[in-house]
Amino acid sequence: MDSFLLKDKFIGSMLGTHIGDALGMPVEGKGYEAIEKNFGEIRDMLDARLGAGTYTDDTEMMIALAESLVEHRGFNGQDMAQRFADNFNPDRGYGSGTIQALFMIKSGMPWEEVGERVFYGGSFGNGSSMRVAPIGALYYNSPVKLHEVACLSSRITHAHILGMEGAALQAMAVSKAINLHPHKNVDARQFIDDLIRSIPLEADIYKPKFKVMEAILETPDDKKVVVEMLGHDSSAPNSVPTAIYSFLTHTHDFEEAVVYAVGLGGDTDTIGAMTGAISGGFHGKSRIPSRWLEILENGRKGRDYIEMLAVKLWKMTSVDS
Ligand code: R7I
Ligand code: MG
Ligand code: MG
């Protein structure tokens, strides 16, 4: 793949996370009917919480994860855990299990011991899936390494098998999108088949979901069925497949994919963030609407900082290969 296209895709995937997160943030927790009734389609970032275009825990954790990968030229569990804890801003809205994990890290507990203590055996929330765009990018060319690092990064806060498999699936979906040419049509069934073949799925939850997904690929406008079948809550099994579906049913356009994901209601910032990561990895930053890029928060760790991290990850792939 052309190196500058690859760079555009790395940036697209990480800014895509920020965009989906910020677009979905104001309506997190609302149903699709309530969103339709009160807002119609959400195509512009609304002023809520810390302001229009601001990110939540999804992007804040992605930033910490990317900082750690860059600093250590790969995975370092203790450092990544520490960065999650150091970057933690409670005003951004974190899941309760992750807050517990971050306090255990802050108290000095070794990172390998933290994840399993959350919810007595590990969380299956989507908190470790929403932040993995940098893993999908850095290891776009090394699926075995991608799988290993996605699982390890999840273990820090989400040690449940469903949390780890969700993170691995989401990271692999990002890497597959990065590997596809943005001007060619995507074969959705092929994408799904490749995806489930590339992750060793032990738990019996994701595979049947992907079968259902194949059956409803032609009817994305029936939101009731999509939400009933795939889910839209903050567990990984009820949100990672939903994000992949949002991308696969709207591969032609970044904006349409993310607007659709947010319009499904429920965990809108996170399903938006994960869809944005995949779709942004497919299209690249250059095909993301400029009105969205312009409104993203851009303070010390905002839009430009995220782009800089993406460029550093891209440079790591060209040096190593
Ligand atoms: O996964 P997590 O960081 O939450 C992420 C969500 C995203 O929507 C963010 O935007 C933010 O709003 O929060 O936090 P967790 O608390 O680990 O998991 C999220 C939810 O998954 C929990 O609140 C539970 O409802 C559910 N969950 C579990 N419930 C029971 N038993 C996850 N694991 C378990 C479990 O083991
Ligand atoms: Mg969030
Ligand atoms: Mg959320």
CSV table of C-alpha atoms in Angstrom, one decimal, residues 18-19 21 23 25 29 37 46 52 61-62 65 99 119-120 127 135 159 216 239 275 284 303 319:
chain,number,residue,atom,x,y,z
A,18,HIS,CA,-12.6,11.0,18.5
A,19,ILE,CA,-15.3,12.0,16.0
A,21,ASP,CA,-17.2,9.6,20.4
A,23,LEU,CA,-20.9,12.9,17.9
A,25,MET,CA,-21.6,11.8,23.5
A,29,GLY,CA,-28.1,6.2,26.9
A,37,LYS,CA,-38.1,12.2,17.8
A,46,LEU,CA,-24.1,19.2,19.9
A,52,ALA,CA,-19.3,20.4,21.3
A,61,MET,CA,-8.1,5.9,26.9
A,62,MET,CA,-7.2,5.6,23.2
A,65,LEU,CA,-2.9,3.5,24.9
A,99,ILE,CA,-12.9,3.4,37.6
A,119,PHE,CA,-16.6,-7.6,38.7
A,120,TYR,CA,-15.1,-10.8,40.3
A,127,GLY,CA,-14.2,-0.1,27.6
A,135,ILE,CA,-3.4,-1.4,17.9
A,159,ALA,CA,-9.9,-9.5,31.8
A,216,ILE,CA,-29.6,-8.7,8.3
A,239,SER,CA,-21.7,-3.2,20.9
A,275,THR,CA,-17.5,2.7,13.9
A,284,GLY,CA,-8.5,7.9,5.8
A,303,ARG,CA,-7.1,16.7,17.7
A,319,VAL,CA,11.1,1.7,10.3
